[in-house]
């Protein structure tokens, strides 16, 4: 386990108010997000599970993965889910020069547009690892992006976290309007494929809906 908290502290949200951390509402709505795809088998499995619960989600896709697996990307779109930019090569903002970081994001944006011509330009962005500098963030907002962070991390990618803990991370911290992070990646698959169906069942039984971020 890292020192990154499961639930984003209020102080972080106040320090970066221009980023989207959650979507406050009085309705029973939760926002599931999936990073790092599209990934063969895993993304398709995720889509099938979401469909079983009539759940919609937002997929933050890596540009090179869209290029490798365009048919999976099209399936995400055809099933009514939202997509966002997760850079072309999953790069770390803190270790990348400002210009190079923006260029990588714009390259991913061009891939998104090529495979989804009806999409709005410059909409949703999530930084890999959550690493983005204030100047990078300002540049992206000026370009028209919405920077989507999170309210709850499942820690599905963390090999020191058990699948049961991954599930409990979500149900113990998520609430109305929470943005939750999962990954449709090979690294996270064991924990995610255990936790996701249980999360869907748990909140569905409590009357929650699962919506896209738009």
Coordinates of N, CA and C in Angstrom, one line a residue:
X1 N 0.8 -1.2 0.0 CA 0.0 0.0 0.0 C 0.9 1.2 0.0
X2 N 0.5 2.2 -0.8 CA 1.2 3.5 -0.8 C 0.6 4.4 0.2
X3 N 1.2 5.7 0.3 CA 0.7 6.7 1.2 C -0.5 7.4 0.6
X4 N -0.9 7.1 -0.6 CA -2.0 7.7 -1.3 C -3.3 7.2 -0.6
X5 N -4.1 8.2 -0.2 CA -5.3 7.8 0.5 C -6.4 7.1 -0.4
X6 N -7.2 6.3 0.2 CA -8.3 5.6 -0.6 C -9.3 6.7 -1.0
X7 N -9.6 7.5 -0.1 CA -10.6 8.6 -0.3 C -9.8 10.0 -0.4
X8 N -10.0 10.7 -1.4 CA -9.3 12.0 -1.5 C -9.7 13.0 -0.4
X9 N -8.7 13.5 0.3 CA -9.0 14.4 1.4 C -9.6 15.7 0.9
X10 N -10.5 16.3 1.7 CA -11.1 17.6 1.4 C -10.1 18.7 1.1
X11 N -9.0 18.6 1.8 CA -7.9 19.7 1.6 C -7.4 19.6 0.2
X12 N -7.2 18.4 -0.4 CA -6.7 18.3 -1.8 C -7.7 18.9 -2.8
X13 N -9.0 18.6 -2.5 CA -10.0 19.2 -3.4 C -10.1 20.7 -3.3
X14 N -9.8 21.2 -2.2 CA -9.8 22.7 -2.0 C -8.6 23.3 -2.6
X15 N -7.5 22.6 -2.6 CA -6.2 23.1 -3.2 C -6.3 23.2 -4.7
X16 N -7.1 22.3 -5.3 CA -7.2 22.2 -6.7 C -8.7 22.2 -7.1
X17 N -9.3 23.3 -6.9 CA -10.8 23.4 -7.1 C -11.2 23.3 -8.6
X18 N -10.2 23.6 -9.5 CA -10.6 23.6 -10.9 C -10.5 22.1 -11.5
X19 N -10.1 21.2 -10.7 CA -10.2 19.8 -11.1 C -11.5 19.2 -10.6
X20 N -12.0 18.2 -11.3 CA -13.2 17.5 -10.9 C -12.9 16.3 -10.1
X21 N -13.2 16.3 -8.8 CA -12.9 15.2 -7.9 C -14.2 14.3 -7.6
X22 N -15.3 14.9 -7.7 CA -16.6 14.2 -7.5 C -17.7 15.1 -8.2
X23 N -18.9 14.5 -8.2 CA -20.0 15.3 -8.8 C -21.1 15.3 -7.8
X24 N -21.1 16.2 -6.9 CA -22.1 16.2 -5.8 C -23.5 16.2 -6.3
X25 N -24.3 15.4 -5.6 CA -25.7 15.2 -6.0 C -26.5 14.7 -4.8
X26 N -27.8 14.9 -4.8 CA -28.6 14.3 -3.8 C -29.2 13.0 -4.3
X27 N -29.0 12.7 -5.6 CA -29.5 11.4 -6.2 C -28.5 10.3 -5.9
X28 N -29.0 9.1 -6.0 CA -28.1 7.9 -5.8 C -27.4 7.5 -7.1
X29 N -26.4 8.3 -7.3 CA -25.6 8.1 -8.5 C -24.1 8.0 -8.2
X30 N -23.5 7.0 -8.9 CA -22.0 6.8 -8.7 C -21.4 6.8 -10.1
X31 N -20.2 7.3 -10.1 CA -19.4 7.3 -11.4 C -18.2 6.4 -11.4
X32 N -18.4 5.3 -12.1 CA -17.3 4.3 -12.2 C -16.4 4.8 -13.4
X33 N -15.1 4.7 -13.2 CA -14.1 5.0 -14.2 C -13.1 3.9 -14.4
X34 N -12.6 3.8 -15.6 CA -11.6 2.7 -15.8 C -10.4 3.3 -16.6
X35 N -9.2 3.1 -16.1 CA -8.0 3.7 -16.7 C -7.2 2.6 -17.5
X36 N -6.5 3.1 -18.5 CA -5.4 2.3 -19.1 C -5.8 1.4 -20.3
X37 N -7.0 1.3 -20.6 CA -7.4 0.4 -21.7 C -7.3 1.2 -23.0
X38 N -7.9 0.6 -24.1 CA -8.6 -0.7 -24.1 C -7.5 -1.8 -24.1
X39 N -7.9 -2.9 -23.4 CA -7.1 -4.1 -23.2 C -7.8 -5.3 -23.6
X40 N -7.2 -6.2 -24.5 CA -7.9 -7.4 -25.0 C -8.4 -8.2 -23.8
X41 N -9.6 -8.8 -24.0 CA -10.2 -9.6 -23.0 C -10.7 -8.9 -21.7
X42 N -9.8 -8.1 -21.1 CA -10.2 -7.4 -19.9 C -11.3 -6.3 -20.1
X43 N -11.0 -5.5 -21.1 CA -12.0 -4.5 -21.3 C -13.4 -5.1 -21.8
X44 N -13.3 -6.1 -22.6 CA -14.5 -6.8 -23.1 C -15.3 -7.4 -21.9
X45 N -14.5 -8.0 -21.0 CA -15.1 -8.6 -19.8 C -15.8 -7.5 -19.0
X46 N -15.1 -6.4 -18.8 CA -15.6 -5.2 -18.0 C -16.9 -4.7 -18.7
X47 N -17.0 -4.6 -20.0 CA -18.2 -4.1 -20.6 C -19.3 -5.1 -20.4
X48 N -19.0 -6.4 -20.5 CA -20.1 -7.4 -20.3 C -20.7 -7.3 -18.9
X49 N -19.8 -7.1 -17.9 CA -20.3 -7.0 -16.5 C -21.1 -5.7 -16.3
X50 N -20.6 -4.6 -16.8 CA -21.4 -3.4 -16.7 C -22.8 -3.6 -17.4
X51 N -22.8 -4.2 -18.5 CA -24.1 -4.4 -19.2 C -25.1 -5.2 -18.4
X52 N -24.6 -6.2 -17.6 CA -25.4 -7.0 -16.7 C -26.2 -6.2 -15.7
X53 N -25.6 -5.1 -15.3 CA -26.2 -4.2 -14.3 C -26.8 -2.9 -14.9
X54 N -26.8 -2.9 -16.2 CA -27.3 -1.7 -16.9 C -26.5 -0.4 -16.5
X55 N -25.2 -0.6 -16.2 CA -24.3 0.4 -15.7 C -23.5 1.1 -16.8
X56 N -23.4 2.4 -16.8 CA -22.5 3.1 -17.7 C -21.3 3.6 -17.0
X57 N -20.2 3.7 -17.7 CA -19.0 4.2 -17.0 C -18.2 5.1 -18.0
X58 N -17.1 5.6 -17.5 CA -16.2 6.4 -18.3 C -14.8 5.7 -18.4
X59 N -14.3 5.6 -19.6 CA -13.0 4.9 -19.8 C -12.0 5.9 -20.3
X60 N -10.9 6.0 -19.5 CA -9.8 6.9 -19.8 C -8.8 6.1 -20.5
X61 N -8.7 6.3 -21.8 CA -8.0 5.4 -22.7 C -6.6 6.0 -23.1
X62 N -5.7 5.1 -23.2 CA -4.3 5.4 -23.7 C -4.3 5.4 -25.2
X63 N -3.8 6.4 -25.8 CA -3.9 6.5 -27.3 C -3.3 5.3 -28.0
X64 N -2.1 4.9 -27.6 CA -1.5 3.7 -28.3 C -2.3 2.5 -28.2
X65 N -3.1 2.3 -27.1 CA -3.9 1.1 -26.9 C -5.2 1.2 -27.8
X66 N -5.7 2.5 -28.0 CA -6.8 2.6 -29.0 C -6.3 2.2 -30.4
X67 N -5.1 2.6 -30.7 CA -4.5 2.3 -32.1 C -4.3 0.8 -32.2
X68 N -4.0 0.1 -31.1 CA -3.7 -1.3 -31.2 C -5.1 -2.1 -31.2
X69 N -6.1 -1.6 -30.5 CA -7.3 -2.3 -30.4 C -8.5 -1.4 -30.7
X70 N -8.6 -0.9 -31.9 CA -9.7 0.0 -32.3 C -11.1 -0.7 -32.2
X71 N -11.2 -2.0 -32.4 CA -12.5 -2.7 -32.3 C -13.0 -2.7 -30.8
X72 N -12.1 -2.7 -29.9 CA -12.6 -2.7 -28.5 C -13.0 -1.3 -28.1
X73 N -12.3 -0.3 -28.6 CA -12.6 1.1 -28.4 C -14.0 1.4 -29.0
X74 N -14.3 0.9 -30.1 CA -15.6 1.0 -30.8 C -16.7 0.4 -29.9
X75 N -16.4 -0.7 -29.3 CA -17.4 -1.4 -28.5 C -17.7 -0.6 -27.3
X76 N -16.7 0.1 -26.7 CA -17.0 1.0 -25.5 C -18.0 2.0 -26.0
X77 N -17.7 2.6 -27.1 CA -18.6 3.7 -27.6 C -20.0 3.2 -27.9
X78 N -20.1 2.1 -28.6 CA -21.3 1.6 -29.1 C -22.3 1.1 -27.9
X79 N -21.7 0.8 -26.8 CA -22.5 0.4 -25.6 C -22.8 1.6 -24.7
X80 N -22.5 2.8 -25.2 CA -23.0 4.0 -24.5 C -22.2 4.5 -23.3
X81 N -20.9 4.1 -23.3 CA -20.0 4.6 -22.3 C -19.3 5.9 -22.8
X82 N -18.7 6.7 -21.9 CA -17.9 7.8 -22.2 C -16.5 7.5 -22.3
X83 N -15.7 8.3 -23.0 CA -14.3 8.0 -23.1 C -13.5 9.3 -22.8
X84 N -12.3 9.2 -22.3 CA -11.5 10.4 -22.0 C -10.0 10.1 -22.4
X85 N -9.3 11.1 -22.3 CA -7.9 11.1 -22.7 C -7.0 10.7 -21.5
X86 N -6.1 9.8 -21.7 CA -5.2 9.3 -20.6 C -3.7 9.3 -21.1
X87 N -3.5 10.3 -22.0 CA -2.2 10.5 -22.7 C -2.0 9.4 -23.8
X88 N -1.0 9.6 -24.6 CA -0.7 8.7 -25.7 C 0.1 7.5 -25.2
X89 N 1.0 7.7 -24.2 CA 1.9 6.7 -23.8 C 1.9 6.5 -22.3
X90 N 0.9 6.9 -21.6 CA 0.8 6.8 -20.1 C 2.1 7.4 -19.4
X91 N 2.3 8.6 -19.7 CA 3.5 9.3 -19.2 C 3.2 10.0 -17.8
X92 N 4.3 10.2 -17.1 CA 4.2 10.9 -15.8 C 4.4 12.4 -15.9
X93 N 3.4 13.1 -15.5 CA 3.4 14.6 -15.7 C 4.6 15.2 -14.9
X94 N 4.8 14.7 -13.7 CA 5.9 15.2 -12.8 C 7.3 15.0 -13.4
X95 N 7.4 14.1 -14.3 CA 8.7 13.8 -14.9 C 8.8 14.1 -16.3
X96 N 7.9 14.9 -16.8 CA 7.8 15.2 -18.3 C 7.8 16.7 -18.4
X97 N 8.6 17.3 -19.4 CA 8.5 18.7 -19.6 C 7.1 19.1 -20.1
X98 N 6.8 20.3 -19.7 CA 5.5 20.9 -19.9 C 5.1 20.7 -21.4
X99 N 5.9 21.1 -22.3 CA 5.6 21.1 -23.8 C 5.4 19.6 -24.2
X100 N 6.3 18.8 -23.8 CA 6.3 17.4 -24.2 C 5.0 16.7 -23.6
X101 N 4.6 17.1 -22.4 CA 3.4 16.5 -21.8 C 2.2 16.9 -22.6
X102 N 2.1 18.2 -22.9 CA 0.9 18.7 -23.7 C 0.9 18.0 -25.1
X103 N 2.0 17.9 -25.7 CA 2.1 17.3 -27.0 C 1.6 15.8 -27.0
X104 N 2.0 15.1 -25.9 CA 1.5 13.7 -25.8 C 0.0 13.6 -25.6
X105 N -0.5 14.5 -24.8 CA -2.0 14.6 -24.7 C -2.7 14.9 -26.0
X106 N -2.2 15.9 -26.7 CA -2.8 16.3 -28.0 C -2.7 15.1 -29.0
X107 N -1.6 14.3 -28.9 CA -1.5 13.2 -29.8 C -2.5 12.2 -29.5
X108 N -2.8 11.9 -28.2 CA -3.9 11.0 -27.8 C -5.2 11.6 -28.3
X109 N -5.4 12.9 -28.2 CA -6.6 13.5 -28.6 C -6.9 13.3 -30.1
X110 N -5.8 13.4 -30.8 CA -6.0 13.2 -32.3 C -6.4 11.7 -32.6
X111 N -5.9 10.8 -31.8 CA -6.3 9.4 -31.9 C -7.8 9.2 -31.5
X112 N -8.1 9.8 -30.4 CA -9.5 9.8 -30.0 C -10.5 10.3 -31.1
X113 N -10.1 11.4 -31.7 CA -10.9 12.0 -32.7 C -11.0 11.2 -34.0
X114 N -9.9 10.6 -34.3 CA -9.8 9.7 -35.5 C -10.8 8.5 -35.4
X115 N -10.9 8.0 -34.2 CA -11.7 6.8 -34.0 C -13.1 7.1 -33.4
X116 N -13.3 8.4 -33.2 CA -14.6 8.8 -32.7 C -15.0 10.2 -33.2
X117 N -15.2 10.4 -34.5 CA -15.4 11.7 -35.1 C -16.5 12.5 -34.5
X118 N -17.5 11.9 -33.9 CA -18.6 12.7 -33.4 C -18.3 13.3 -32.0
X119 N -17.1 13.0 -31.4 CA -16.8 13.4 -30.1 C -16.5 14.9 -30.1
X120 N -16.7 15.5 -28.9 CA -16.4 16.9 -28.7 C -14.9 17.0 -28.5
X121 N -14.3 18.0 -29.1 CA -12.9 18.2 -28.9 C -12.5 18.6 -27.5
X122 N -11.4 18.1 -27.0 CA -10.8 18.6 -25.8 C -11.8 18.6 -24.6
X123 N -12.2 17.4 -24.2 CA -13.1 17.3 -23.1 C -12.5 16.7 -21.9
X124 N -12.6 15.4 -21.7 CA -12.2 14.7 -20.4 C -10.8 14.3 -20.5
X125 N -10.0 14.6 -19.4 CA -8.6 14.1 -19.3 C -8.4 13.6 -17.8
X126 N -7.7 12.5 -17.8 CA -7.2 12.1 -16.5 C -5.7 11.8 -16.6
X127 N -4.9 12.4 -15.7 CA -3.5 12.2 -15.7 C -3.1 10.8 -15.2
X128 N -2.2 10.1 -15.9 CA -1.7 8.9 -15.4 C -1.0 9.1 -14.0
X129 N -1.3 8.2 -13.1 CA -0.8 8.2 -11.7 C -1.3 9.4 -11.0
X130 N -2.2 10.2 -11.6 CA -2.6 11.5 -11.0 C -1.6 12.5 -10.9
X131 N -0.5 12.3 -11.7 CA 0.6 13.2 -11.7 C 0.5 14.3 -12.7
X132 N 0.2 15.5 -12.3 CA 0.1 16.7 -13.1 C 0.5 17.9 -12.4
X133 N 1.3 18.8 -13.0 CA 1.8 20.0 -12.3 C 0.7 21.1 -12.4
X134 N 0.8 22.1 -11.6 CA -0.2 23.2 -11.7 C -0.1 23.8 -13.0
X135 N 1.1 24.0 -13.6 CA 1.2 24.7 -14.9 C 0.6 23.8 -16.0
X136 N 0.9 22.5 -15.9 CA 0.3 21.6 -16.9 C -1.2 21.6 -16.8
X137 N -1.7 21.6 -15.6 CA -3.2 21.7 -15.4 C -3.8 22.9 -16.0
X138 N -3.2 24.1 -15.7 CA -3.7 25.3 -16.2 C -3.7 25.3 -17.7
X139 N -2.6 24.8 -18.3 CA -2.6 24.8 -19.8 C -3.7 23.9 -20.4
X140 N -4.0 22.8 -19.8 CA -5.1 21.9 -20.3 C -6.4 22.6 -20.1
X141 N -6.7 23.2 -19.0 CA -8.0 23.9 -18.7 C -8.1 25.0 -19.7
X142 N -7.1 25.7 -20.0 CA -7.1 26.8 -21.0 C -7.4 26.3 -22.4
X143 N -7.0 25.0 -22.7 CA -7.3 24.4 -24.0 C -8.7 23.8 -24.0
X144 N -9.4 23.8 -22.9 CA -10.8 23.3 -22.9 C -11.0 21.9 -22.3
X145 N -10.0 21.4 -21.7 CA -10.1 20.1 -21.1 C -10.7 20.2 -19.7
X146 N -11.5 19.2 -19.3 CA -11.9 19.0 -17.9 C -11.0 17.9 -17.3
X147 N -10.3 18.3 -16.2 CA -9.4 17.4 -15.6 C -10.2 16.6 -14.6
X148 N -10.3 15.3 -14.8 CA -11.1 14.4 -13.9 C -10.2 13.7 -13.0
X149 N -10.3 13.9 -11.7 CA -9.5 13.2 -10.7 C -10.4 12.1 -10.1
X150 N -10.5 12.0 -8.8 CA -11.3 11.0 -8.2 C -11.6 11.3 -6.8
X151 N -12.7 10.6 -6.3 CA -13.1 10.7 -4.9 C -12.6 9.4 -4.2
X152 N -12.6 8.3 -4.9 CA -12.2 7.0 -4.2 C -11.3 6.2 -5.2
X153 N -10.2 5.7 -4.7 CA -9.3 4.8 -5.4 C -9.6 3.3 -4.9
X154 N -9.8 2.4 -5.8 CA -10.0 1.0 -5.4 C -8.7 0.3 -5.1
X155 N -7.5 0.8 -5.6 CA -6.2 0.2 -5.4 C -6.2 -1.2 -6.1
X156 N -6.9 -1.3 -7.2 CA -7.0 -2.6 -7.8 C -5.6 -3.0 -8.5
X157 N -4.8 -2.0 -8.8 CA -3.5 -2.2 -9.4 C -2.4 -2.7 -8.4
X158 N -2.6 -2.4 -7.1 CA -1.6 -2.7 -6.1 C -1.5 -4.1 -5.7
X159 N -0.4 -4.8 -6.0 CA -0.3 -6.2 -5.7 C -0.2 -6.5 -4.2
X160 N -0.1 -5.5 -3.4 CA -0.1 -5.7 -1.9 C -1.5 -5.7 -1.4
X161 N -2.4 -5.3 -2.2 CA -3.8 -5.2 -1.8 C -4.6 -6.4 -2.2
X162 N -5.3 -7.0 -1.3 CA -6.0 -8.2 -1.6 C -7.3 -7.8 -2.4
X163 N -7.9 -8.8 -3.1 CA -9.1 -8.5 -3.8 C -10.3 -8.1 -2.9
X164 N -10.3 -8.7 -1.7 CA -11.3 -8.4 -0.7 C -11.2 -6.9 -0.2
X165 N -9.9 -6.5 0.0 CA -9.7 -5.2 0.4 C -10.0 -4.2 -0.7
X166 N -9.7 -4.5 -1.9 CA -10.1 -3.7 -3.1 C -11.6 -3.4 -3.1
X167 N -12.4 -4.5 -2.9 CA -13.8 -4.3 -2.8 C -14.2 -3.4 -1.6
X168 N -13.7 -3.7 -0.5 CA -14.0 -2.9 0.7 C -13.6 -1.5 0.6
X169 N -12.5 -1.2 -0.1 CA -12.0 0.2 -0.3 C -13.2 1.0 -0.9
X170 N -13.9 0.4 -1.9 CA -14.9 1.1 -2.6 C -16.2 1.3 -1.8
X171 N -16.7 0.2 -1.3 CA -18.0 0.2 -0.6 C -17.9 1.0 0.8
X172 N -16.7 1.1 1.3 CA -16.6 1.8 2.6 C -16.4 3.3 2.4
X173 N -16.0 3.7 1.3 CA -15.7 5.1 1.1 C -16.6 5.9 0.0
X174 N -17.2 5.1 -0.9 CA -18.0 5.7 -1.9 C -19.3 6.2 -1.4
X175 N -19.8 7.3 -2.0 CA -21.1 7.8 -1.6 C -21.7 8.4 -2.9
X176 N -22.9 9.1 -2.7 CA -23.5 9.7 -3.8 C -22.6 10.7 -4.5
X177 N -22.4 10.6 -5.8 CA -21.6 11.6 -6.5 C -20.1 11.2 -6.6
X178 N -19.7 10.1 -5.9 CA -18.3 9.7 -6.0 C -17.9 9.3 -7.4
X179 N -16.6 9.7 -7.7 CA -15.9 9.2 -8.9 C -14.9 8.1 -8.4
X180 N -15.1 6.9 -8.9 CA -14.3 5.8 -8.4 C -13.4 5.3 -9.5
X181 N -12.1 5.0 -9.1 CA -11.1 4.5 -10.1 C -10.9 3.0 -10.1
X182 N -11.1 2.4 -11.2 CA -10.7 1.0 -11.5 C -9.8 1.1 -12.7
X183 N -9.2 -0.1 -13.1 CA -8.3 -0.1 -14.2 C -8.7 -1.4 -15.1
X184 N -8.9 -1.2 -16.4 CA -9.1 -2.3 -17.2 C -7.8 -2.7 -17.9
X185 N -6.9 -3.1 -17.0 CA -5.5 -3.5 -17.4 C -5.2 -4.9 -16.9
X186 N -4.1 -5.4 -17.5 CA -3.6 -6.7 -17.0 C -3.2 -6.7 -15.6
X187 N -2.5 -5.7 -15.2 CA -1.9 -5.5 -13.9 C -3.0 -5.5 -12.8
X188 N -4.1 -4.9 -13.1 CA -5.2 -4.7 -12.1 C -6.3 -5.8 -12.2
X189 N -6.2 -6.7 -13.2 CA -7.3 -7.5 -13.6 C -7.8 -8.5 -12.4
X190 N -6.9 -9.0 -11.7 CA -7.3 -10.0 -10.7 C -8.2 -9.3 -9.6
X191 N -7.7 -8.2 -9.1 CA -8.5 -7.5 -8.1 C -9.8 -6.9 -8.7
X192 N -9.6 -6.3 -9.9 CA -10.8 -5.6 -10.5 C -11.9 -6.6 -10.8
X193 N -11.5 -7.7 -11.3 CA -12.5 -8.7 -11.8 C -13.2 -9.4 -10.6
X194 N -12.6 -9.3 -9.4 CA -13.3 -9.8 -8.2 C -14.2 -8.7 -7.7
X195 N -13.6 -7.4 -7.6 CA -14.3 -6.4 -6.9 C -15.5 -5.7 -7.7
X196 N -15.3 -5.6 -9.0 CA -16.3 -4.8 -9.8 C -17.7 -5.5 -9.7
X197 N -17.9 -6.8 -9.9 CA -19.2 -7.3 -9.9 C -19.8 -7.1 -8.5
X198 N -19.0 -7.2 -7.5 CA -19.5 -7.1 -6.1 C -19.9 -5.6 -5.8
X199 N -19.1 -4.7 -6.3 CA -19.5 -3.3 -6.2 C -20.8 -3.0 -6.9
X200 N -20.9 -3.5 -8.1 CA -22.1 -3.3 -8.9 C -23.4 -3.8 -8.2
X201 N -23.2 -5.0 -7.6 CA -24.3 -5.7 -6.9 C -24.6 -4.9 -5.6
X202 N -23.6 -4.5 -4.9 CA -23.8 -3.9 -3.6 C -24.6 -2.6 -3.7
X203 N -24.1 -1.7 -4.7 CA -24.8 -0.4 -4.8 C -26.1 -0.5 -5.6
X204 N -26.2 -1.5 -6.5 CA -27.5 -1.7 -7.2 C -28.6 -2.1 -6.2
X205 N -28.2 -2.9 -5.2 CA -29.2 -3.3 -4.2 C -29.6 -2.2 -3.3
X206 N -28.8 -1.1 -3.2 CA -29.1 0.1 -2.4 C -29.8 1.2 -3.3
X207 N -30.1 0.8 -4.5 CA -30.8 1.7 -5.4 C -30.0 2.7 -6.2
X208 N -28.7 2.5 -6.3 CA -27.8 3.4 -7.0 C -27.9 3.2 -8.5
X209 N -27.6 4.2 -9.3 CA -27.4 4.1 -10.7 C -25.9 4.4 -11.0
X210 N -25.4 3.9 -12.1 CA -24.0 4.2 -12.5 C -24.0 4.9 -13.8
X211 N -23.6 6.2 -13.8 CA -23.6 7.1 -14.9 C -22.3 7.4 -15.5
X212 N -22.3 7.9 -16.7 CA -21.0 8.4 -17.3 C -20.7 9.8 -16.8
X213 N -19.5 10.2 -17.0 CA -19.1 11.6 -16.8 C -19.1 12.2 -18.2
X214 N -19.8 13.3 -18.3 CA -20.0 13.9 -19.6 C -19.5 15.4 -19.6

